[in-house]
Short mmCIF file of C-alpha atoms in Angstrom, two decimals:
data_model
loop_
_atom_site.label_atom_id
_atom_site.label_comp_id
_atom_site.label_asym_id
_atom_site.label_seq_id
_atom_site.Cartn_x
_atom_site.Cartn_y
_atom_site.Cartn_z
CA MET A 319 0.00 0.00 0.00
CA PHE A 320 2.70 2.46 1.02
CA LYS A 321 5.45 2.09 -1.51
CA PHE A 322 8.00 4.87 -1.23
CA LYS A 323 11.05 5.65 -3.31
CA PRO A 324 12.25 8.01 -0.70
CA VAL A 325 15.52 9.66 -1.54
CA SER A 326 14.68 11.64 -4.65
CA TRP A 327 11.31 13.12 -3.83
CA ILE A 328 12.02 13.63 -0.15
CA THR A 329 15.18 15.55 -1.03
CA LEU A 330 13.06 17.64 -3.38
CA LEU A 331 10.43 18.18 -0.69
CA ILE A 332 13.03 19.20 1.87
CA SER A 333 14.60 21.64 -0.59
CA LEU A 334 11.22 23.20 -1.36
CA ALA A 335 10.43 23.40 2.35
CA ILE A 336 13.71 25.20 3.05
CA ILE A 337 13.02 27.75 0.31
CA ALA A 338 9.45 28.27 1.53
CA LEU A 339 10.51 28.65 5.16
CA LEU A 340 13.25 31.13 4.29
CA GLY A 341 10.61 33.17 2.49
CA CYS A 342 8.26 33.15 5.48
CA ASN A 343 10.54 35.31 7.58
CA ALA A 344 9.63 33.48 10.78
CA LYS A 345 11.49 34.21 14.01
CA PRO A 346 13.73 31.36 15.12
CA PHE A 347 12.82 29.78 18.45
CA ASP A 348 14.80 27.52 20.70
CA TYR A 349 13.21 24.12 20.16
CA GLN A 350 14.30 21.67 22.82
CA PRO A 351 13.64 18.04 21.91
CA ALA A 352 11.14 16.59 24.39
CA ALA A 353 10.64 13.03 23.18
CA GLY A 354 12.80 10.67 25.21
CA GLU A 355 14.59 13.55 26.89
CA MET A 356 14.50 14.79 30.43
CA LYS A 357 11.71 17.18 31.36
CA GLU A 358 12.55 20.82 30.83
CA GLY A 359 11.72 23.54 33.33
CA PRO A 360 11.57 23.84 37.10
CA GLY A 361 12.20 21.07 39.59
CA VAL A 362 10.43 20.21 42.84
CA PHE A 363 13.52 20.85 44.96
CA THR A 364 15.68 22.81 42.54
CA GLY A 365 13.19 25.64 41.95
CA LYS A 366 12.69 27.58 38.75
CA ASP A 367 16.15 26.77 37.36
CA GLY A 368 15.35 23.07 37.40
CA GLU A 369 18.85 22.21 38.55
CA LEU A 370 20.85 22.49 41.72
CA THR A 371 23.76 24.77 41.00
CA ILE A 372 26.69 23.25 42.81
CA TYR A 373 28.93 26.08 41.68
CA ASP A 374 28.36 29.28 39.70
CA SER A 375 31.03 31.95 39.57
CA LYS A 376 28.40 34.62 38.80
CA LYS A 377 25.38 33.64 40.89
CA GLY A 378 27.00 31.81 43.77
CA GLY A 379 25.27 28.53 44.47
CA ALA A 380 25.57 25.92 47.16
CA PHE A 381 29.30 26.55 47.44
CA PRO A 382 30.04 30.14 46.32
CA LYS A 383 33.69 31.06 45.93
CA ASP A 384 35.43 33.59 48.21
CA SER A 385 35.67 36.33 45.56
CA ASP A 386 31.86 36.56 45.49
CA ALA A 387 31.87 37.67 49.11
CA THR A 388 34.55 40.29 48.31
CA VAL A 389 32.42 41.77 45.55
CA ALA A 390 29.48 41.97 47.92
CA GLU A 391 31.56 43.74 50.56
CA THR A 392 32.68 46.56 48.27
CA SER A 393 29.21 47.30 47.04
CA GLY A 394 27.21 47.46 50.26
CA GLU A 395 27.07 49.57 53.39
CA LYS A 396 28.74 48.32 56.51
CA THR A 397 25.55 47.01 58.06
CA ALA A 398 24.64 45.40 54.81
CA GLN A 399 28.10 43.82 54.70
CA THR A 400 27.50 42.05 57.94
CA THR A 401 24.09 40.80 57.01
CA GLN A 402 25.24 39.88 53.50
CA ALA A 403 28.12 37.83 54.82
CA ALA A 404 25.92 36.24 57.44
CA GLY A 405 23.24 35.58 54.86
CA THR A 406 25.63 34.08 52.35
CA ALA A 407 27.10 31.91 55.05
CA ALA A 408 23.64 30.90 56.19
CA ALA A 409 22.61 30.11 52.64
CA ALA A 410 25.78 28.12 52.06
CA ALA A 411 25.26 26.28 55.31
CA ALA A 412 21.75 25.43 54.28
CA GLY A 413 23.20 24.22 51.02
CA SER A 414 20.36 25.67 49.05
CA GLN A 415 20.31 28.06 46.13
CA ASP A 416 16.71 28.93 46.90
CA ASN A 417 17.70 30.12 50.36
CA ALA A 418 20.32 32.43 48.89
CA GLN A 419 17.80 33.86 46.44
CA GLU A 420 15.25 34.28 49.21
CA PHE A 421 17.78 36.12 51.33
CA LYS A 422 18.68 38.43 48.43
CA ASP A 423 14.98 39.25 47.99
CA PHE A 424 14.70 39.93 51.71
CA GLN A 425 17.64 42.34 51.54
CA GLU A 426 16.03 44.20 48.67
CA PHE A 427 12.85 44.41 50.72
CA GLN A 428 14.77 45.83 53.69
CA GLN A 429 16.43 48.46 51.49
CA TRP A 430 13.05 49.42 50.06
CA GLN A 431 11.62 49.79 53.57
CA GLU A 432 14.53 52.01 54.63
CA GLU A 433 14.16 54.28 51.59
CA LYS A 434 10.41 54.45 52.13
CA ALA A 435 10.92 55.60 55.73
CA LYS A 436 13.41 58.28 54.63
CA PHE A 437 11.04 59.53 51.97
CA HIS A 438 8.22 59.73 54.53
CA GLU A 439 10.55 61.72 56.81
CA TYR A 440 11.30 64.13 53.92
CA GLN A 441 7.57 64.57 53.25
CA GLN A 442 6.92 65.39 56.93
CA TRP A 443 9.84 67.86 56.97
CA LYS A 444 8.46 69.59 53.89
CA LYS A 445 5.11 70.07 55.60
CA SER A 446 6.62 71.54 58.82
CA PRO A 447 7.09 75.42 59.11
CA GLU A 448 10.85 75.00 59.46
CA GLY A 449 10.95 72.66 56.50
CA SER A 450 8.84 74.86 54.26
CA ALA A 451 11.10 77.88 54.95
CA ASP A 452 14.22 75.83 54.24
CA LEU A 453 12.60 74.39 51.17
CA LYS A 454 11.77 77.90 49.91
CA LYS A 455 15.41 78.93 50.31
CA PHE A 456 16.53 75.75 48.56
CA GLN A 457 14.16 76.41 45.65
CA GLU A 458 15.44 80.02 45.40
CA TYR A 459 19.00 78.70 45.28
CA GLN A 460 18.03 76.25 42.52
CA GLU A 461 16.40 79.01 40.50
CA TRP A 462 19.42 81.29 40.92
CA LYS A 463 21.78 78.49 39.90
CA LYS A 464 19.65 77.69 36.85
CA SER A 465 19.23 81.28 35.63
CA GLY A 466 22.65 82.59 36.65
CA GLY A 467 24.77 79.84 35.15
CA SER A 468 26.23 82.19 32.56
CA SER A 469 25.71 85.53 34.32
CA ALA A 470 28.56 87.77 35.54
CA GLU A 471 27.38 87.40 39.15
CA TYR A 472 27.57 83.61 38.95
CA LYS A 473 31.04 83.77 37.36
CA GLU A 474 32.18 86.06 40.18
CA PHE A 475 30.71 83.56 42.68
CA GLN A 476 32.75 80.74 41.13
CA GLU A 477 35.86 82.96 41.22
CA TRP A 478 35.26 83.61 44.94
CA ARG A 479 35.00 79.84 45.58
CA GLU A 480 38.31 79.26 43.85
CA PHE A 481 39.93 82.13 45.77
CA LYS A 482 38.64 80.65 49.03
CA ALA A 483 40.11 77.28 48.12
CA TYR A 484 43.43 78.99 47.30
CA GLN A 485 43.48 80.73 50.69
CA GLU A 486 42.87 77.45 52.50
CA TRP A 487 45.67 75.80 50.53
CA LYS A 488 48.03 78.71 51.34
CA LYS A 489 47.17 78.43 55.02
CA SER A 490 47.99 74.77 55.00
CA GLN A 491 51.39 75.50 53.36
CA THR A 492 52.45 78.01 56.00
CA LYS A 493 51.75 75.61 58.93
CA MET B 1261 38.05 7.27 3.36
CA MET B 1262 36.48 7.05 6.80
CA GLN B 1263 39.86 6.78 8.47
CA LYS B 1264 40.82 10.03 6.80
CA LYS B 1265 37.64 11.62 8.18
CA PHE B 1266 38.48 10.39 11.67
CA LYS B 1267 41.99 11.77 11.43
CA LEU B 1268 40.67 15.09 10.18
CA SER B 1269 38.16 15.26 13.05
CA PHE B 1270 40.80 14.67 15.68
CA VAL B 1271 43.12 17.21 14.08
CA VAL B 1272 40.28 19.76 14.26
CA LEU B 1273 39.66 18.93 17.92
CA ALA B 1274 43.35 19.18 18.71
CA LEU B 1275 43.47 22.61 17.08
CA ILE B 1276 40.46 23.72 19.11
CA ALA B 1277 42.07 22.49 22.33
CA ALA B 1278 45.33 24.23 21.45
CA SER B 1279 43.55 27.50 20.73
CA LEU B 1280 41.82 27.25 24.11
CA LEU B 1281 45.18 27.21 25.82
CA ALA B 1282 46.01 30.47 24.10
CA VAL B 1283 42.98 32.37 25.35
CA SER B 1284 42.48 33.91 28.78
CA PRO B 1285 41.33 32.05 31.86
CA ALA B 1286 37.67 31.38 32.63
CA ASN B 1287 35.25 34.29 33.02
CA ALA B 1288 32.29 32.31 34.30
CA VAL B 1289 31.93 28.77 35.50
CA ASP B 1290 28.87 26.81 36.51
CA PHE B 1291 28.19 23.25 37.49
CA ALA B 1292 24.72 21.85 38.22
CA ILE B 1293 22.85 18.63 38.88
CA SER B 1294 19.28 17.78 37.87
CA GLY B 1295 17.14 14.71 37.43
CA GLN B 1296 13.71 13.15 37.25
CA ILE B 1297 11.67 10.17 38.42
CA ASN B 1298 9.13 8.75 35.98
CA ARG B 1299 7.07 5.87 37.30
CA ALA B 1300 3.81 4.32 36.09
CA ALA B 1301 1.32 1.50 36.47
CA LEU B 1302 0.89 -0.44 33.24
CA TYR B 1303 -1.92 -2.83 32.32
CA ALA B 1304 -1.47 -5.14 29.37
CA ASP B 1305 -3.89 -7.54 27.69
CA ASP B 1306 -2.61 -9.66 24.81
CA GLY B 1307 -5.93 -11.44 24.20
CA HIS B 1308 -4.89 -14.47 26.24
CA THR B 1309 -3.32 -13.06 29.39
CA ALA B 1310 -3.82 -9.75 31.19
CA LYS B 1311 -1.55 -8.35 33.89
CA TRP B 1312 -0.60 -5.27 35.85
CA PHE B 1313 3.00 -4.07 35.95
CA PHE B 1314 4.70 -1.28 37.84
CA VAL B 1315 7.23 0.22 35.52
CA ASP B 1316 9.68 2.96 34.71
CA ASN B 1317 8.24 4.81 31.72
CA ASP B 1318 10.78 4.40 28.93
CA ASN B 1319 9.27 7.35 27.02
CA SER B 1320 11.43 9.46 29.34
CA SER B 1321 13.25 7.25 31.81
CA THR B 1322 14.26 7.95 35.40
CA ARG B 1323 17.66 9.61 35.33
CA PHE B 1324 19.96 12.30 36.62
CA ARG B 1325 22.65 14.40 35.03
CA PHE B 1326 25.53 16.71 35.69
CA THR B 1327 26.08 19.69 33.44
CA GLY B 1328 28.77 22.31 33.54
CA SER B 1329 30.15 25.06 31.37
CA ASN B 1330 32.98 27.49 31.38
CA ASP B 1331 32.98 30.83 29.52
CA PHE B 1332 36.24 32.07 28.15
CA GLU B 1333 37.10 35.32 26.45
CA LYS B 1334 36.55 35.76 22.72
CA ASP B 1335 33.23 33.89 23.02
CA TRP B 1336 34.80 30.50 23.62
CA LYS B 1337 32.81 28.13 25.78
CA VAL B 1338 33.50 24.64 27.04
CA GLY B 1339 30.94 22.38 28.68
CA ILE B 1340 30.29 18.87 29.90
CA VAL B 1341 27.21 16.65 30.04
CA TRP B 1342 27.09 13.46 32.05
CA GLU B 1343 23.66 11.83 32.01
CA VAL B 1344 22.86 8.44 33.48
CA GLU B 1345 19.57 6.56 33.56
CA MET B 1346 18.49 4.05 36.14
CA GLN B 1347 15.36 2.03 35.41
CA SER B 1348 13.64 -0.52 37.55
CA ASN B 1349 11.23 -2.46 35.30
CA PRO B 1350 11.57 -0.48 32.07
CA SER B 1351 8.16 -0.26 30.36
CA ASN B 1352 9.62 -1.52 27.07
CA ASN B 1353 10.96 -4.73 28.65
CA MET B 1354 7.80 -6.14 30.26
CA ASN B 1355 6.26 -9.43 29.14
CA MET B 1356 3.65 -11.87 30.41
CA ASP B 1357 6.24 -14.39 31.66
CA LEU B 1358 7.60 -11.98 34.21
CA ASN B 1359 6.89 -12.68 37.84
CA GLY B 1360 8.13 -9.96 40.13
CA ASP B 1361 10.60 -7.35 39.06
CA THR B 1362 13.11 -7.62 36.26
CA THR B 1363 16.81 -8.04 36.90
CA ASP B 1364 18.91 -5.91 39.22
CA VAL B 1365 18.79 -2.23 38.58
CA THR B 1366 21.92 -0.79 37.03
CA PHE B 1367 23.12 2.52 35.72
CA ASN B 1368 22.96 2.91 31.96
CA GLU B 1369 25.10 5.47 30.22
CA ARG B 1370 23.22 8.00 28.15
CA LYS B 1371 25.63 10.88 27.74
CA MET B 1372 29.23 11.36 28.74
CA GLU B 1373 30.64 14.11 26.62
CA PHE B 1374 32.20 17.53 26.49
CA TRP B 1375 31.69 20.32 24.01
CA VAL B 1376 33.64 23.30 22.77
CA GLY B 1377 31.83 26.15 21.09
CA ASN B 1378 31.93 29.72 19.88
CA ALA B 1379 30.09 31.83 17.30
CA TRP B 1380 31.09 29.34 14.59
CA GLY B 1381 29.29 26.41 16.16
CA LYS B 1382 29.81 23.63 18.64
CA ALA B 1383 31.97 20.51 18.57
CA TRP B 1384 31.19 17.51 20.79
CA LEU B 1385 33.34 14.57 21.78
CA GLY B 1386 32.20 11.52 23.76
CA GLN B 1387 29.11 9.38 24.20
CA GLY B 1388 26.08 11.39 23.15
CA ASP B 1389 23.47 12.04 20.48
CA MET B 1390 24.50 11.29 16.93
CA ALA B 1391 23.47 14.14 14.63
CA GLY B 1392 20.42 12.25 13.44
CA ASN B 1393 19.14 11.23 16.87
CA GLY B 1394 15.71 12.74 17.47
CA THR B 1395 15.02 13.55 13.81
CA SER B 1396 12.06 11.11 13.78
CA GLU B 1397 10.77 12.51 17.07
CA VAL B 1398 10.17 16.24 16.62
CA ASP B 1399 6.96 16.80 18.54
CA LEU B 1400 5.34 19.98 19.93
CA SER B 1401 2.21 18.27 21.28
CA GLY B 1402 3.27 18.33 24.94
CA THR B 1403 2.27 14.67 25.28
CA THR B 1404 5.58 12.97 24.51
CA VAL B 1405 5.89 11.62 28.05
CA ALA B 1406 2.67 9.70 27.39
CA ALA B 1407 2.95 8.84 23.69
CA TYR B 1408 5.10 9.74 20.71
CA SER B 1409 6.48 8.22 17.53
CA SER B 1410 8.56 5.58 19.33
CA VAL B 1411 5.55 3.47 20.25
CA GLY B 1412 7.65 0.51 21.38
CA ASP B 1413 8.89 2.45 24.42
CA VAL B 1414 5.67 1.41 26.15
CA GLY B 1415 4.90 -2.30 25.90
CA GLY B 1416 7.68 -3.06 23.42
CA GLY B 1417 8.53 -6.36 25.13
CA PHE B 1418 5.13 -8.08 24.84
CA PHE B 1419 4.86 -11.07 22.49
CA PHE B 1420 1.98 -11.48 20.06
CA GLN B 1421 -0.09 -14.63 20.47
CA ASP B 1422 -2.83 -16.43 18.57
CA ASN B 1423 -5.16 -18.87 20.39
CA GLY B 1424 -2.73 -19.10 23.28
CA VAL B 1425 0.26 -19.91 21.08
CA TYR B 1426 2.90 -17.25 21.51
CA SER B 1427 4.96 -16.13 18.54
CA THR B 1428 8.56 -14.94 18.72
CA THR B 1429 7.54 -11.50 17.48
CA THR B 1430 7.30 -8.70 19.99
CA VAL B 1431 5.69 -5.30 19.78
CA GLY B 1432 9.16 -3.70 19.64
CA GLY B 1433 10.33 -6.18 17.03
CA SER B 1434 7.52 -5.31 14.65
CA ARG B 1435 7.61 -1.49 14.75
CA SER B 1436 10.17 1.29 14.99
CA ASN B 1437 10.44 4.98 14.18
CA PHE B 1438 13.99 4.44 12.78
CA ASP B 1439 15.31 7.43 14.63
CA GLY B 1440 18.82 7.66 13.20
CA LEU B 1441 21.68 6.02 15.04
CA SER B 1442 20.69 6.94 18.60
CA ARG B 1443 23.51 7.78 21.05
CA LYS B 1444 27.05 6.62 20.35
CA ASP B 1445 30.68 7.36 21.10
CA ARG B 1446 31.39 9.92 18.43
CA VAL B 1447 32.63 13.33 17.41
CA ARG B 1448 29.93 15.78 16.36
CA TYR B 1449 29.72 19.28 14.99
CA ASP B 1450 26.68 21.62 15.11
CA THR B 1451 26.53 24.75 12.98
CA PRO B 1452 25.17 28.01 14.37
CA THR B 1453 21.49 28.70 13.69
CA PHE B 1454 20.70 30.70 10.56
CA ALA B 1455 17.11 31.91 10.06
CA GLY B 1456 15.94 29.01 12.22
CA PHE B 1457 18.00 26.42 10.34
CA SER B 1458 20.90 24.48 11.79
CA GLY B 1459 22.95 21.59 10.52
CA SER B 1460 25.00 18.92 12.21
CA GLY B 1461 27.15 15.94 11.41
CA SER B 1462 28.83 13.18 13.39
CA ILE B 1463 31.19 10.25 12.98
CA GLY B 1464 31.49 7.24 15.29
CA ASN B 1465 33.14 3.85 15.65
CA SER B 1466 32.85 1.27 12.84
CA SER B 1467 32.71 4.16 10.38
CA ILE B 1468 29.15 5.13 11.21
CA TRP B 1469 28.30 8.70 10.23
CA ASP B 1470 25.31 10.95 9.75
CA VAL B 1471 24.24 14.44 8.78
CA ALA B 1472 21.11 16.28 9.91
CA LEU B 1473 19.22 19.47 9.20
CA ARG B 1474 16.87 21.07 11.71
CA TYR B 1475 14.45 23.97 11.65
CA ALA B 1476 12.53 25.84 14.35
CA GLY B 1477 10.53 28.94 13.44
CA ASP B 1478 7.82 31.04 15.06
CA PHE B 1479 5.37 32.56 12.60
CA GLY B 1480 3.47 34.47 15.27
CA TRP B 1481 0.31 32.44 14.80
CA ALA B 1482 2.06 29.07 14.96
CA LYS B 1483 5.38 27.40 15.70
CA LEU B 1484 6.98 24.91 13.37
CA ALA B 1485 9.79 22.52 14.17
CA ALA B 1486 11.20 20.01 11.71
CA ALA B 1487 14.22 17.77 11.23
CA ALA B 1488 15.66 15.35 8.71
CA ALA B 1489 18.76 13.17 8.73
CA TRP B 1490 20.74 10.73 6.68
CA SER B 1491 22.54 8.08 8.72
CA ASP B 1492 25.00 5.46 7.53
CA TYR B 1493 25.69 2.25 9.46
CA GLY B 1494 29.24 2.00 8.11
CA THR B 1495 30.63 -1.41 8.98
CA SER B 1496 28.64 -1.72 12.20
CA SER B 1497 25.82 -3.82 10.73
CA ALA B 1498 25.80 -6.80 8.41
CA THR B 1499 22.23 -6.18 7.25
CA ASN B 1500 21.50 -2.46 7.63
CA ASP B 1501 22.93 0.11 5.23
CA ASN B 1502 21.45 3.50 6.01
CA ILE B 1503 18.47 5.40 7.38
CA LEU B 1504 16.53 8.39 6.16
CA SER B 1505 14.61 9.88 9.08
CA SER B 1506 12.38 12.94 9.23
CA SER B 1507 9.63 14.56 11.24
CA ALA B 1508 7.81 17.86 11.63
CA SER B 1509 5.43 19.37 14.13
CA LEU B 1510 3.18 22.42 13.88
CA LEU B 1511 1.70 24.03 17.00
CA PHE B 1512 -0.97 26.69 16.49
CA ASP B 1513 -1.30 29.44 19.08
CA PHE B 1514 -4.76 28.24 20.07
CA GLY B 1515 -3.41 24.83 21.05
CA LEU B 1516 -4.09 22.57 18.08
CA ASN B 1517 -0.99 20.72 16.95
CA LEU B 1518 -0.13 18.38 14.09
CA THR B 1519 2.87 16.07 14.00
CA ALA B 1520 4.13 13.70 11.34
CA SER B 1521 7.14 11.50 10.83
CA TYR B 1522 8.53 9.37 8.04
CA ALA B 1523 11.59 7.15 8.21
CA TYR B 1524 13.07 4.47 6.00
CA ARG B 1525 15.88 2.00 6.54
CA LYS B 1526 17.82 0.44 3.71
CA GLN B 1527 18.12 -3.16 4.84
CA ASP B 1528 18.89 -6.45 3.11
CA ASN B 1529 15.77 -7.89 1.44
CA THR B 1530 13.23 -5.95 3.49
CA ASP B 1531 13.76 -2.13 3.50
CA PRO B 1532 11.38 -1.36 6.38
CA TYR B 1533 9.80 2.04 6.79
CA ASN B 1534 7.58 3.85 9.25
CA ILE B 1535 4.91 6.51 8.92
CA PHE B 1536 3.46 8.34 11.87
CA GLY B 1537 0.79 10.99 12.38
CA LYS B 1538 -0.52 12.73 15.48
CA VAL B 1539 -3.19 15.31 16.22
CA GLY B 1540 -3.10 17.04 19.57
CA TYR B 1541 -4.61 19.85 21.52
CA LYS B 1542 -3.18 21.90 24.40
CA PHE B 1543 -5.74 23.63 26.57
CA LEU B 1544 -6.13 25.55 29.83
CA GLU B 1545 -2.33 25.81 30.11
CA LYS B 1546 -2.07 22.58 32.09
CA HIS B 1547 -3.61 20.01 29.77
CA ALA B 1548 -2.50 18.33 26.57
CA VAL B 1549 -4.18 15.48 24.72
CA SER B 1550 -3.35 13.69 21.49
CA VAL B 1551 -4.32 10.78 19.25
CA GLN B 1552 -1.85 9.09 16.96
CA TYR B 1553 -1.46 6.39 14.38
CA SER B 1554 1.64 4.73 13.02
CA ARG B 1555 2.51 1.91 10.68
CA THR B 1556 5.81 0.08 10.35
CA GLU B 1557 6.04 -2.19 7.35
CA ASN B 1558 8.58 -4.94 6.60
CA LEU B 1559 10.31 -4.94 9.97
CA SER B 1560 9.37 -8.27 11.60
CA ALA B 1561 9.16 -9.89 8.15
CA LYS B 1562 8.71 -8.83 4.56
CA ASP B 1563 5.22 -7.31 4.10
CA ASP B 1564 4.35 -7.53 7.79
CA LYS B 1565 2.47 -4.46 8.95
CA GLY B 1566 2.74 -3.27 12.54
CA ASP B 1567 -0.04 -0.76 13.13
CA THR B 1568 -0.40 1.19 16.35
CA VAL B 1569 -3.17 3.46 17.53
CA GLY B 1570 -2.51 5.55 20.61
CA ILE B 1571 -4.06 8.14 22.87
CA GLY B 1572 -2.08 10.27 25.28
CA TYR B 1573 -3.11 12.78 27.93
CA VAL B 1574 -0.86 14.89 30.15
CA PHE B 1575 -1.93 17.02 33.09
CA SER B 1576 0.67 19.40 34.58
CA PRO B 1577 -0.71 20.79 37.85
CA TRP B 1578 2.70 22.30 38.63
CA LYS B 1579 5.59 23.00 36.30
CA SER B 1580 7.78 20.37 37.91
CA VAL B 1581 5.11 17.64 37.99
CA GLU B 1582 3.16 15.84 35.27
CA PHE B 1583 0.55 13.13 35.49
CA TYR B 1584 -0.28 11.21 32.34
CA GLY B 1585 -2.35 8.47 30.83
CA THR B 1586 -1.60 6.41 27.72
CA TYR B 1587 -3.52 3.84 25.76
CA TYR B 1588 -2.00 1.86 22.89
CA ILE B 1589 -3.47 -0.80 20.65
CA TYR B 1590 -0.71 -2.78 18.95
CA MET B 1591 -1.73 -4.72 15.84
CA LEU B 1592 0.22 -7.04 13.60
CA ASP B 1593 -0.88 -7.92 10.10
CA ARG B 1594 1.18 -10.88 8.99
CA ASP B 1595 1.90 -11.57 5.36
CA ALA B 1596 2.40 -15.28 6.11
CA GLY B 1597 0.06 -17.17 8.42
CA SER B 1598 -2.82 -15.92 10.54
CA ASN B 1599 -2.80 -12.60 12.29
CA PRO B 1600 -2.18 -12.66 16.06
CA ASP B 1601 -4.48 -10.95 18.56
CA ASP B 1602 -4.07 -7.27 19.21
CA ILE B 1603 -2.25 -6.22 22.34
CA ASN B 1604 -3.88 -3.52 24.46
CA VAL B 1605 -1.73 -1.53 26.85
CA GLY B 1606 -2.86 1.19 29.24
CA MET B 1607 -0.52 3.16 31.44
CA ILE B 1608 -1.01 5.85 34.06
CA GLY B 1609 1.83 7.52 35.89
CA GLY B 1610 3.70 10.62 36.83
CA ARG B 1611 6.96 12.36 36.07
CA VAL B 1612 8.53 14.53 38.72
CA LYS B 1613 11.58 16.62 38.05
CA PHE B 1614 13.73 17.22 41.09
#
């Protein structure tokens, strides 16, 4: 019933298909073979990555290398350094990448809370009589700076700042 | 001729290794472990005997793997894959004579290889996929863990019988999707992807070799994936010469999907071939269902026809967990003698990635 002489007409079909597909201008996508292969995607214990990262020089992992901690130390505040180091150590001790990620999220949350509190403080200060007077002066200064950037008065002001710096330097030389 | 090809391949690999020594040390390194458990309950009825079995689903066996990669400057990358399967009662090895579990569970090698790649492609060395492996199995239905073109992976070990007299022909011995040369110890090269197209070629022991072409494109309203390969047995087989394998799968955005496969093996006196078709539907994000039909002709004997009808359903309540159900009817139309009874196999199980 099914008698095929495969090579010739299948080669022709494949060639025609290639030409047609090139003409379609489709976007390539990353096809991962599924049949017979291991399931793609997240794992029950390994989270969204679907694999337990034993070592990753960029992300860390169950056993992050020492240089990762150094990078963290230079980028954070002192309090953050302590918590970061403690957190990384805790995550490493737990041996779980998820824990490390969770801790990172928690740190971001803490930072957000801190900034939110500071912003609230600024809003309250703005509303207070002392704050509104200071704010008015600050706005006047901003306006003056914006409008006087090229004026003679502003240039003289800059000259005075330089002269002041020169005097301070001279004082330090005579000591 | 083949020896020259081997020599050339190793010279190329040596050059790649040498060039790696010349570039800077690693920029990024990662090493990870992953795995899955895939277990099922299987019921089989061959028309004379019916039994339950508790199996490891060979559609996607229980396994684990180590992967690692190392980024170097100038876009060089080096990686490793070590994948091992471990099956207790593989679903393709069950038969009605079995009492209790099959033999002791052992590790089976699947992949033990490393690769070196950059913008010009990727070279592989070790035990792994030949270029043509998977070219009969392109499938976007989302039901491959339940049913796909390799129908012998479930119930492949059952023998056909007629009036209680068992034949020597099994389900697996009467049908195949002729999926290239599987996994072998080889050297392989993959080209970069160009407009969705990529090519690959590999050479292994006993002068086996193959070339393959793959495509994966997204049209916006549908995705299309396709593959074709030419595989040569070299001196590894006394009866088989070569295989032409191909498949394609189209997945529409609204969930309907169509899959087809054709493969042919040049073999002494018989020249078996296989055709396969599947219609599926993905719905509500977590469900996929499909029906399929395949016919292998000339495999168990000249003019024998091994037909298979299958239904597969997969439910994914969570991304890491799938539950599935499969039903296959295996038929054998003999050219000589009477036709044996059909074999019905049902399987329900789950696959959990860890």
